[in-house]
Coordinates of N, CA and C and ligand atoms in Angstrom, one line a residue:
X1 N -35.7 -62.1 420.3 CA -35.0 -60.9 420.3 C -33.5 -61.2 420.3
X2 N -32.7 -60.3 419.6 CA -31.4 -60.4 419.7 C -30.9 -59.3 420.1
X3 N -30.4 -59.1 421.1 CA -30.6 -57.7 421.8 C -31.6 -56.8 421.8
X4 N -31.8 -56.1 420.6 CA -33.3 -55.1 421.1 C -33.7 -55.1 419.9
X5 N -32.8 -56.1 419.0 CA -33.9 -56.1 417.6 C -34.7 -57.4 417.3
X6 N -35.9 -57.8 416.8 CA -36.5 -58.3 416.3 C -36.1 -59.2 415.7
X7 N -36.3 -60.4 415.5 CA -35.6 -61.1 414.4 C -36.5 -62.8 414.1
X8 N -37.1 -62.2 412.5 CA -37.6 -63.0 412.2 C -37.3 -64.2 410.9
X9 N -37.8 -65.3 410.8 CA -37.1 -66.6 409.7 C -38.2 -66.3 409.1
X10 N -38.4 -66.7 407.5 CA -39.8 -67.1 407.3 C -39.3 -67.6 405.6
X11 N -40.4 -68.4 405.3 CA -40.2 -69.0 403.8 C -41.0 -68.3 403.2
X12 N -40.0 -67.9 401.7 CA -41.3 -67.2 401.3 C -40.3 -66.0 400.0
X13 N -41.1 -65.1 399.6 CA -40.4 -64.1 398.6 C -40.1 -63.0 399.4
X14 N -39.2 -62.7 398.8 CA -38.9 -61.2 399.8 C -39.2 -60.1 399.1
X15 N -39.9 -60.1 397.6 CA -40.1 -58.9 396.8 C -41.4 -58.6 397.0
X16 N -42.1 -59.6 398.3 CA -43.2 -59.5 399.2 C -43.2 -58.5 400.1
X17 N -41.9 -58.6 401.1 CA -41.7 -58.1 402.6 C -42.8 -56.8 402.6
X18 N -42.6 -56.3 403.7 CA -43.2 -54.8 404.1 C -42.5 -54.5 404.7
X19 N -40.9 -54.8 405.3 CA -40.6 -54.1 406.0 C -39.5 -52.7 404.9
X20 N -39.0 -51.6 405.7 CA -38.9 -50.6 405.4 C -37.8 -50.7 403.9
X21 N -37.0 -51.7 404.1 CA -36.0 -51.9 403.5 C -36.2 -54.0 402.6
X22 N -35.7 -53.9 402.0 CA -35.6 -55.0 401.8 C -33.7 -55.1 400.8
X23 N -33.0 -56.3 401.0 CA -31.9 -56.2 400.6 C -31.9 -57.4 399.4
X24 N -31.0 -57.2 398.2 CA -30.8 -57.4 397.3 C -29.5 -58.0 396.8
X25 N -29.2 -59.2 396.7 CA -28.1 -59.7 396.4 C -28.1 -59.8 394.7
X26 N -26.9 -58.4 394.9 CA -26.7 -58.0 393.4 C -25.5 -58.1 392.9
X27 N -24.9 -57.8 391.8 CA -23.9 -58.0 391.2 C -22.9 -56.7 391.3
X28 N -21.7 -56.9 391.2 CA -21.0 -55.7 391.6 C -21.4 -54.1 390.4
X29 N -21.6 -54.8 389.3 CA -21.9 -53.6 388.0 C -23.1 -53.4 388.3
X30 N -24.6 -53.7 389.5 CA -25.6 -53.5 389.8 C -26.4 -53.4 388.6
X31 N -26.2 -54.5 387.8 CA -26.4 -54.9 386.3 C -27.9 -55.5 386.4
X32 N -28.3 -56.1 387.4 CA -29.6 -56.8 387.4 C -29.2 -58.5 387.3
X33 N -30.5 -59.1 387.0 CA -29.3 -60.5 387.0 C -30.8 -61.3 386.9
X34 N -30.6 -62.7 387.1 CA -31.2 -63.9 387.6 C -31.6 -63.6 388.9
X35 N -32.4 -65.1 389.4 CA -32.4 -65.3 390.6 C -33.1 -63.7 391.3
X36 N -32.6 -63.6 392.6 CA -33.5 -62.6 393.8 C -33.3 -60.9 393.0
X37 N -32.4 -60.9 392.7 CA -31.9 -59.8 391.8 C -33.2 -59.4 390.8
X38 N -33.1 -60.1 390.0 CA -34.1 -60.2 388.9 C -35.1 -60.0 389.4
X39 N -36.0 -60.7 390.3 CA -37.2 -60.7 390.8 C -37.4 -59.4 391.5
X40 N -36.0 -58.8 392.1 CA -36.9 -57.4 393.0 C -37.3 -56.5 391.6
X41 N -36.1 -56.0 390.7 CA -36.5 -55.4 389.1 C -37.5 -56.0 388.6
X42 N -38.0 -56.8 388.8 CA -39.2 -57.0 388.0 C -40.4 -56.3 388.7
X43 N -40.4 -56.8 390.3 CA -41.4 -56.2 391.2 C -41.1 -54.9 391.6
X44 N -40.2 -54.0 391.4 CA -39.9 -52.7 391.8 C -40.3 -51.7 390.6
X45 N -39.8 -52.2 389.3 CA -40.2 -51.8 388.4 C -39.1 -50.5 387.7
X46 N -39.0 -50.1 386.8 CA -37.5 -49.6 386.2 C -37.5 -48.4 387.3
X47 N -37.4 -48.0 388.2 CA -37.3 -46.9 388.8 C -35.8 -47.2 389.6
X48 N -35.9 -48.7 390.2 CA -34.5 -49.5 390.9 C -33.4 -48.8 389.5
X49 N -33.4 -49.7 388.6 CA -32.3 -49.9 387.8 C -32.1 -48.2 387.3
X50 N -32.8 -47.0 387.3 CA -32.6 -46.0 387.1 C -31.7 -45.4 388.3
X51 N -31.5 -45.6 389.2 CA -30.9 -45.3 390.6 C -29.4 -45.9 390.5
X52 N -29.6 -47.5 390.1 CA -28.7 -48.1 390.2 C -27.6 -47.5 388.4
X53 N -28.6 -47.2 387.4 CA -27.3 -46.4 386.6 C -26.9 -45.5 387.1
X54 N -27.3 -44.6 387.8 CA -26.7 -43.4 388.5 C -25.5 -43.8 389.4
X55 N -25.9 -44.5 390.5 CA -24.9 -44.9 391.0 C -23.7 -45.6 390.7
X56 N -23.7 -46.6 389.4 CA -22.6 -46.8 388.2 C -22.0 -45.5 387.9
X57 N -22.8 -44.6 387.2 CA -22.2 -43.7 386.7 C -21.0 -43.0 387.4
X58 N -21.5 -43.0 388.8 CA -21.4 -42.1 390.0 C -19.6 -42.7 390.3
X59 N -19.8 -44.1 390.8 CA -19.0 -44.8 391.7 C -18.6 -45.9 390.9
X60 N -18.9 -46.1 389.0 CA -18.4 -47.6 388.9 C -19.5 -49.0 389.1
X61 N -20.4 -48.7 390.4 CA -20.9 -50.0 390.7 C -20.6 -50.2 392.6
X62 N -20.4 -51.4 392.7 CA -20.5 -51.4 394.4 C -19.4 -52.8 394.5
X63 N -18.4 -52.7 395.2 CA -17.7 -53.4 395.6 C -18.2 -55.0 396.2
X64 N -17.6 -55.7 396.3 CA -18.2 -57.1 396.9 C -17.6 -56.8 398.6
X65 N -18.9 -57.2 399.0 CA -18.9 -56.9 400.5 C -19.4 -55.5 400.9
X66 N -19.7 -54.6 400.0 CA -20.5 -53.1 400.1 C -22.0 -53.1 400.1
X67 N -22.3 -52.2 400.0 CA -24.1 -51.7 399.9 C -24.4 -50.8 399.7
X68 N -25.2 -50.7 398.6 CA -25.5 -49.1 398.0 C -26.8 -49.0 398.0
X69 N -27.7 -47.9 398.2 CA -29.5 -47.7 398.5 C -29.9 -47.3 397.5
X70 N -30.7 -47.7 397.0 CA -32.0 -46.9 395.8 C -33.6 -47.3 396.3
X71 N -34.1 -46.6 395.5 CA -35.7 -46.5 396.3 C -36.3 -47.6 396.3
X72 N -37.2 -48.4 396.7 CA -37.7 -49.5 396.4 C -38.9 -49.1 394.8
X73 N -39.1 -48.1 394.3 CA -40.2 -48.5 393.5 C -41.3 -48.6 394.0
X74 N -42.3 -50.0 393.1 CA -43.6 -50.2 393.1 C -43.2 -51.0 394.2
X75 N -42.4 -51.4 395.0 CA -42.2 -52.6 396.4 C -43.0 -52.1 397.2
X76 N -43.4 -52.6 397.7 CA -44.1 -52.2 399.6 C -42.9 -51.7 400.1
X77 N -41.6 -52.2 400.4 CA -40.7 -51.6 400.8 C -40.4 -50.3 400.1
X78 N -39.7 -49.4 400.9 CA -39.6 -48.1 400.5 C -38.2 -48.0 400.0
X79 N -37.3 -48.8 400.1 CA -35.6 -49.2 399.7 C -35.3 -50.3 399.5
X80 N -34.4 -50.4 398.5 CA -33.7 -51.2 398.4 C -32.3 -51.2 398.5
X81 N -31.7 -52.1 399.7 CA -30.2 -51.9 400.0 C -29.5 -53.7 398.4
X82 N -28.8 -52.7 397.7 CA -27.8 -53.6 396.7 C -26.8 -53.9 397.6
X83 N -26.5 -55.6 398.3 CA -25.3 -55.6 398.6 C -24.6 -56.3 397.3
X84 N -22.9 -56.8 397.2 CA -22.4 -57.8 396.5 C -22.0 -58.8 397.8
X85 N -22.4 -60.2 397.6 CA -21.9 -61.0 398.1 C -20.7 -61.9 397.4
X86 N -20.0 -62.7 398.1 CA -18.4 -63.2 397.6 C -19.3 -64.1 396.3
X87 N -18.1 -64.3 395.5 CA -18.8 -65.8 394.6 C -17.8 -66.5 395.0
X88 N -18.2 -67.9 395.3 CA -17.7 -69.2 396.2 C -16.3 -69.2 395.3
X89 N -15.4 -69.5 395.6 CA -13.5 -69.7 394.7 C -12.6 -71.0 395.7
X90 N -13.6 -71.6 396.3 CA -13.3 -72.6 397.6 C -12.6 -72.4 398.7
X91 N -13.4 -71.6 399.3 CA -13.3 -71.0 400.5 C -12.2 -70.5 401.2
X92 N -11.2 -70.1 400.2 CA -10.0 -69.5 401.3 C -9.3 -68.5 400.0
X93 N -10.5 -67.4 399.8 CA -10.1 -66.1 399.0 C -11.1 -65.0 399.8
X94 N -11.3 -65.4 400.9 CA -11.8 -64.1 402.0 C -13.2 -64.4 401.7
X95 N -14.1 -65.3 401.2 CA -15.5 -65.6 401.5 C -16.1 -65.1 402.5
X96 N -15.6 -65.6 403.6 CA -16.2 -65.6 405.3 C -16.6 -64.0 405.2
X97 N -15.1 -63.8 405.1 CA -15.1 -62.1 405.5 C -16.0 -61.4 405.1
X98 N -15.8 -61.8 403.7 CA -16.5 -60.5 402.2 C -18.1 -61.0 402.5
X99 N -18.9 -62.1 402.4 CA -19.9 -62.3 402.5 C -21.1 -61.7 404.4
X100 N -19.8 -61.6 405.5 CA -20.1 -61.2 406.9 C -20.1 -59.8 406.6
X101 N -19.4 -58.9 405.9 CA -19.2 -57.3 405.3 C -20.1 -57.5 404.5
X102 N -20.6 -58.1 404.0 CA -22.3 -57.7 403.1 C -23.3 -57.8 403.9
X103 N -23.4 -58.5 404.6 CA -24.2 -58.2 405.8 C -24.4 -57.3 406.3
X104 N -23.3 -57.2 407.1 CA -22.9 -55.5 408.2 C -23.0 -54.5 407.2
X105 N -22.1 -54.5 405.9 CA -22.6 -53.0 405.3 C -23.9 -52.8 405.1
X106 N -24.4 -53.7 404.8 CA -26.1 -53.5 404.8 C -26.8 -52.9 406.0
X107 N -26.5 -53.7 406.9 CA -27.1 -53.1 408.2 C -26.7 -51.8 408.4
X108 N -25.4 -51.3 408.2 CA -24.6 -50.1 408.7 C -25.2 -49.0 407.6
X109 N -25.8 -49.5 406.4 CA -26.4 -48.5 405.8 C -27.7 -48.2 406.4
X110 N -28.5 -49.2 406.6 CA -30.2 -48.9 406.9 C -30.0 -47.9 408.2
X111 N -29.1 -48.1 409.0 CA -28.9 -47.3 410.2 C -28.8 -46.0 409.7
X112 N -28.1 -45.9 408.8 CA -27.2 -44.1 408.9 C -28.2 -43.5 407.6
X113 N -29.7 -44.2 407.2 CA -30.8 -43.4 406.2 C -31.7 -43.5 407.5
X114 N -31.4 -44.3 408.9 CA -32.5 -44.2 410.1 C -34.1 -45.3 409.6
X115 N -33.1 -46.1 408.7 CA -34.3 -47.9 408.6 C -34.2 -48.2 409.3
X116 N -35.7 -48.8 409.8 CA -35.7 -49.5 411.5 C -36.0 -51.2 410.9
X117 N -36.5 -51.6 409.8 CA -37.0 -53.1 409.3 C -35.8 -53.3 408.3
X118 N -35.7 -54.4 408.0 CA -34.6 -54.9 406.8 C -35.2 -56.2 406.6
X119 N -35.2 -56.9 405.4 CA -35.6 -57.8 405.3 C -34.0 -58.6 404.4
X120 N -33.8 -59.6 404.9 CA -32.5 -60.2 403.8 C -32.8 -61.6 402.9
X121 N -32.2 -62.0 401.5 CA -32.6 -63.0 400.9 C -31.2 -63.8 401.6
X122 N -30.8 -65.1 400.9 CA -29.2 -65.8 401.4 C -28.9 -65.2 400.5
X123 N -27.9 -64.6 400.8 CA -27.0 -63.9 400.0 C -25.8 -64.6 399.6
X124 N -25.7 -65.0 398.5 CA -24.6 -65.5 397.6 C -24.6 -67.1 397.5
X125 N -25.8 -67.6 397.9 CA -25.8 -69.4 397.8 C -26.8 -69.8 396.8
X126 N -26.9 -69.1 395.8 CA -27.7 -69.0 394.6 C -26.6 -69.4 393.7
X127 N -26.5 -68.4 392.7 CA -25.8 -68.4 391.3 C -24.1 -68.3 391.7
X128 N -23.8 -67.7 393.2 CA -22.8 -67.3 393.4 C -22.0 -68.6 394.0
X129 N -22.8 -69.3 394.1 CA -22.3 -71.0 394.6 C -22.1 -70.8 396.5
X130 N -22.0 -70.0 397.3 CA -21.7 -70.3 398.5 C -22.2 -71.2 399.0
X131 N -21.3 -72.7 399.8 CA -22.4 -73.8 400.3 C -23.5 -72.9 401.5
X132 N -24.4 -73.8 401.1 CA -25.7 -72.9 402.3 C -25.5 -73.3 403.8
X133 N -24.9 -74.0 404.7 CA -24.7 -74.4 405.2 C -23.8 -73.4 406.3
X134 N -22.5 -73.4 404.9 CA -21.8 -72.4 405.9 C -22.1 -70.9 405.7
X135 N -22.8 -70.8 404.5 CA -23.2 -69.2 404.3 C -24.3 -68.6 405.7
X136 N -25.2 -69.3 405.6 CA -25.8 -69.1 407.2 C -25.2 -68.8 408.5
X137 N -24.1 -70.0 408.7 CA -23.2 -69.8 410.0 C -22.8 -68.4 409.9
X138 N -21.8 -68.1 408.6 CA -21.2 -67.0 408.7 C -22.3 -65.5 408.6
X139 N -23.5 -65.9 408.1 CA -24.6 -64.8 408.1 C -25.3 -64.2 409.4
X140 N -25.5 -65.0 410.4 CA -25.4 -65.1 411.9 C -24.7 -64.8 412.3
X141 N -23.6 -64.9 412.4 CA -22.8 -64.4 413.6 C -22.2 -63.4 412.9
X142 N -22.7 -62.4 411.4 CA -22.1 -61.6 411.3 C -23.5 -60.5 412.2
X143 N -24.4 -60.8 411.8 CA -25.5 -60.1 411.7 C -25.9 -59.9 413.3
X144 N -25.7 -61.2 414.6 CA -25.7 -61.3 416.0 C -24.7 -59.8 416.4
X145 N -23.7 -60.2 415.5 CA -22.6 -59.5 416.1 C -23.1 -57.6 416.2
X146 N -23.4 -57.6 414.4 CA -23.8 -56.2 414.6 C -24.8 -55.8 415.5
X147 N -25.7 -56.8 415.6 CA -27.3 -56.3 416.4 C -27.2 -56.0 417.8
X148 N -25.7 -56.8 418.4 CA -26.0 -56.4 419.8 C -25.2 -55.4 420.2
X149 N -24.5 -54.9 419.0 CA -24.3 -53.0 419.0 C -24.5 -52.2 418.8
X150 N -25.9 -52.6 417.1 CA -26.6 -51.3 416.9 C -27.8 -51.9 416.9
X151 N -28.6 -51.9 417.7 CA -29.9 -52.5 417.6 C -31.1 -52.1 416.5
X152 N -32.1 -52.4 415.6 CA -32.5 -51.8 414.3 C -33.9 -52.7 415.3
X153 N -35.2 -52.2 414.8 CA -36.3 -52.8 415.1 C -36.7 -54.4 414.8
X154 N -36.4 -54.3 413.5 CA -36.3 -55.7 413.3 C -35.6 -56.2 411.8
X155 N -35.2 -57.3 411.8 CA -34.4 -58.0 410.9 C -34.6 -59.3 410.5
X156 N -35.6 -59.2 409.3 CA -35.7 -60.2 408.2 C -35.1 -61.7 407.7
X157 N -35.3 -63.1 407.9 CA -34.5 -63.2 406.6 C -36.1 -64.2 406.4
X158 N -36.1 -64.0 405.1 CA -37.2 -64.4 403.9 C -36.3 -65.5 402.7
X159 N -36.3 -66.8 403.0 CA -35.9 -67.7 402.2 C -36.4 -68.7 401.4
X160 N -36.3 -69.0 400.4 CA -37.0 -69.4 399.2 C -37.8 -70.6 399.1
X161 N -36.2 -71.6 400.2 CA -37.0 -72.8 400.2 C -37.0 -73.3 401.2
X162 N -37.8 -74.2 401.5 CA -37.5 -74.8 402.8 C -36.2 -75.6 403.5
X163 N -35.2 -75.8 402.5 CA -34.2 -76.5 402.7 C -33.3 -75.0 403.3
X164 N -33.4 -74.0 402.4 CA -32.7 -72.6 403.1 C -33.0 -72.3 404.1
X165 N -34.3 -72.1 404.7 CA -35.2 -72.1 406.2 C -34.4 -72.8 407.2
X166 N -34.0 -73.5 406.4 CA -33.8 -75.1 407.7 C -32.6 -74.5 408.2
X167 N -31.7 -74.3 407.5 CA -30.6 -74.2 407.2 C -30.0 -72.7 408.3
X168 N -30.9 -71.6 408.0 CA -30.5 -70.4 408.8 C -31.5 -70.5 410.2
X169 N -32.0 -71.3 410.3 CA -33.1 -71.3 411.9 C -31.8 -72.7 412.4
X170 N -31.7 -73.3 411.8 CA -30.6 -74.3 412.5 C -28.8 -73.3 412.8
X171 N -29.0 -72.1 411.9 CA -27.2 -71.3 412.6 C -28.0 -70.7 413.6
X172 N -28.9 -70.7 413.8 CA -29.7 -69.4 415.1 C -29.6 -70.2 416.4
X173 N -29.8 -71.5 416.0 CA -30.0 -72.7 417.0 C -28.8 -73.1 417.4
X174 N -28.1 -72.6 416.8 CA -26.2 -73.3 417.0 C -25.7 -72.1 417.8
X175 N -26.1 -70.9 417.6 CA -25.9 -69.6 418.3 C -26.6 -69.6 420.0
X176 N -27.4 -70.6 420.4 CA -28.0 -70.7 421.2 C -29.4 -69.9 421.1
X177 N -30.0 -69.5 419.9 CA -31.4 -68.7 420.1 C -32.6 -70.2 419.6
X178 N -33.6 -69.4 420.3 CA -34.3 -70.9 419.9 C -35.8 -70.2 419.3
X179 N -36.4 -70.9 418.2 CA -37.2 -70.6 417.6 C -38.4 -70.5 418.5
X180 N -39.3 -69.5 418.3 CA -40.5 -69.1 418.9 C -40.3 -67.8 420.6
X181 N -39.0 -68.4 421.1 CA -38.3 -67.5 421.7 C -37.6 -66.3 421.3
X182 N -36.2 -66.8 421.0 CA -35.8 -65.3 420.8 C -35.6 -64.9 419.2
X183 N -35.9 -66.5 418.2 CA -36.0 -66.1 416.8 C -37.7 -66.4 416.4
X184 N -38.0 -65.4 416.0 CA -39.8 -66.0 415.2 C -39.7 -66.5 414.2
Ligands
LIG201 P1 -26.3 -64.9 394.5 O1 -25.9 -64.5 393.1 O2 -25.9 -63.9 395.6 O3 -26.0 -66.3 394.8 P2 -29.1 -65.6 393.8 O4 -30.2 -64.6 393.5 O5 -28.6 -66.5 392.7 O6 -27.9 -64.7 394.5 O7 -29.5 -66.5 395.0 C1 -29.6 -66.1 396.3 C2 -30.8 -66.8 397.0 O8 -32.0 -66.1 396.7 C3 -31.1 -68.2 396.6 O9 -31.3 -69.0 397.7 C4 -32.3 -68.1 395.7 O10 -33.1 -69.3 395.8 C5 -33.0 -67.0 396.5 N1 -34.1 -66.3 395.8 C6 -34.4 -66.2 394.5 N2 -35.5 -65.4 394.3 C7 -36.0 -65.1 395.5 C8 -37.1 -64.3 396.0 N3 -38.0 -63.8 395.2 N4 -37.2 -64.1 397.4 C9 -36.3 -64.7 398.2 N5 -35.2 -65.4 397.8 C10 -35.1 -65.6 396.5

C-alpha cells in the first residue's frame, strides 16, 4: 500500500488489465502510433480513435504532460486515459517535469470521472527514447507523491519486459517500499 491505494508491478500487456481505466502513452495529435498505442487501438477497436477525432477536433489533440479520456471499447477496461509523455532531447528540456505531469494528469483525471483502478504502461521509454532507469525514478515519486494525497483503489504498472519490471520494482525499492509488502 502506498497510502490507501493499492499498488501493483506486473509483466505482462496492459491491453489485458481489468482494471477500470487503463492508460495509454499516446502522441500529442492522438494519432495512434506503434508500440503500447497501437496495441490498445487494435484491442479497443475503432470506437478509441472515434473519441480521440472528436477530441482533436474539439481541442487540437492533448498537450505533452496532459490526459484526455475516451471509452475503452472492446477492452475489459471501461476507459482509456491518452496521456503525452516528454520525447527524450537529453534531459534538460523539462523531461522530469513533463513526463511526472503525465503521470499526475492521469491520475488527476481518473479521480474527477470517480476511477478507483488505473493500470499504467512506461510511459515514454519506448519510441520516445526516455532512459528507463530514470523514467521509473521520476514515475515513482511522481505517482507516491500524488497517492498520498488523493488516494485511488489501486494503481497499476503492467510492463512489457522484464528488464522494465526490474527497473520500476527497483524505484519502489529506492523509495523505501518493498515488494510483497507495501508493492505487489
Ligand atoms: P512512448 O512513445 O511513450 O515511448 P511506446 O509505446 O513506444 O511509448 O513505449 C512505451 C512502453 O510500452 C515500452 O516499454 C514498450 O515496450 C511498452 N509496450 C508496448 N506494447 C505494450 C503492451 N501491449 N503492454 C504494455 N506495454 C507495452
Amino acid at each position: 500500500m502506498v497510502g490507501q491505494t493499492r499498488v501493483v508491478l506486473l509483466q505482462g500487456d496492459i491491453t489485458e488489465q481489468d482494471t477500470q481505466a487503463i492508460v495509454n502513452a499516446a502522441n500529442s495529435r492522438l494519432a495512434g502510433g506503434g508500440g503500447v498505442d497501437g496495441a490498445i487501438h487494435r484491442a479497443g477497436g475503432p470506437a478509441i480513435m472515434a473519441q480521440c477525432d472528436e477530441i482533436r477536433a474539439r481541442q487540437g489533440g492533448c498537450p505533452t504532460g496532459q490526459a484526455v479520456l475516451t471509452t475503452g471499447g472492446r477492452l475489459k477496461a471501461q476507459y482509456v486515459i491518452h496521456t503525452v509523455g516528454p520525447i527524450w532531447r537529453g534531459g534538460d528540456h523539462n523531461e522530469d517535469q513533463l513526463l511526472a505531469s503525465a503521470y499526475q494528469s492521469s491520475l488527476r483525471l481518473a479521480l474527477q470521472h470517480g476511477i478507483k483502478s488505473v493500470a499504467f504502461p512506461s510511459i515514454s521509454t519506448g519510441a520516445y527514447g526516455f532512459p528507463l532507469e530514470r523514467a521509473a525514478a521520476v514515475a515513482v515519486r511522481a505517482v507516491e507523491g500524488f497517492l498520498l494525497e488523493q488516494p485511488l483503489q489501486e494503481v497499476r504498472w503492467v510492463l512489457f519486459s522484464q528488464r522494465d519490471f526490474q527497473a520500476y520494482l527497483r524505484a519502489w525499492q529506492e523509495r523505501g517500499y518493498q515488494q510483497g509488502k507495501n508493492v505487489e
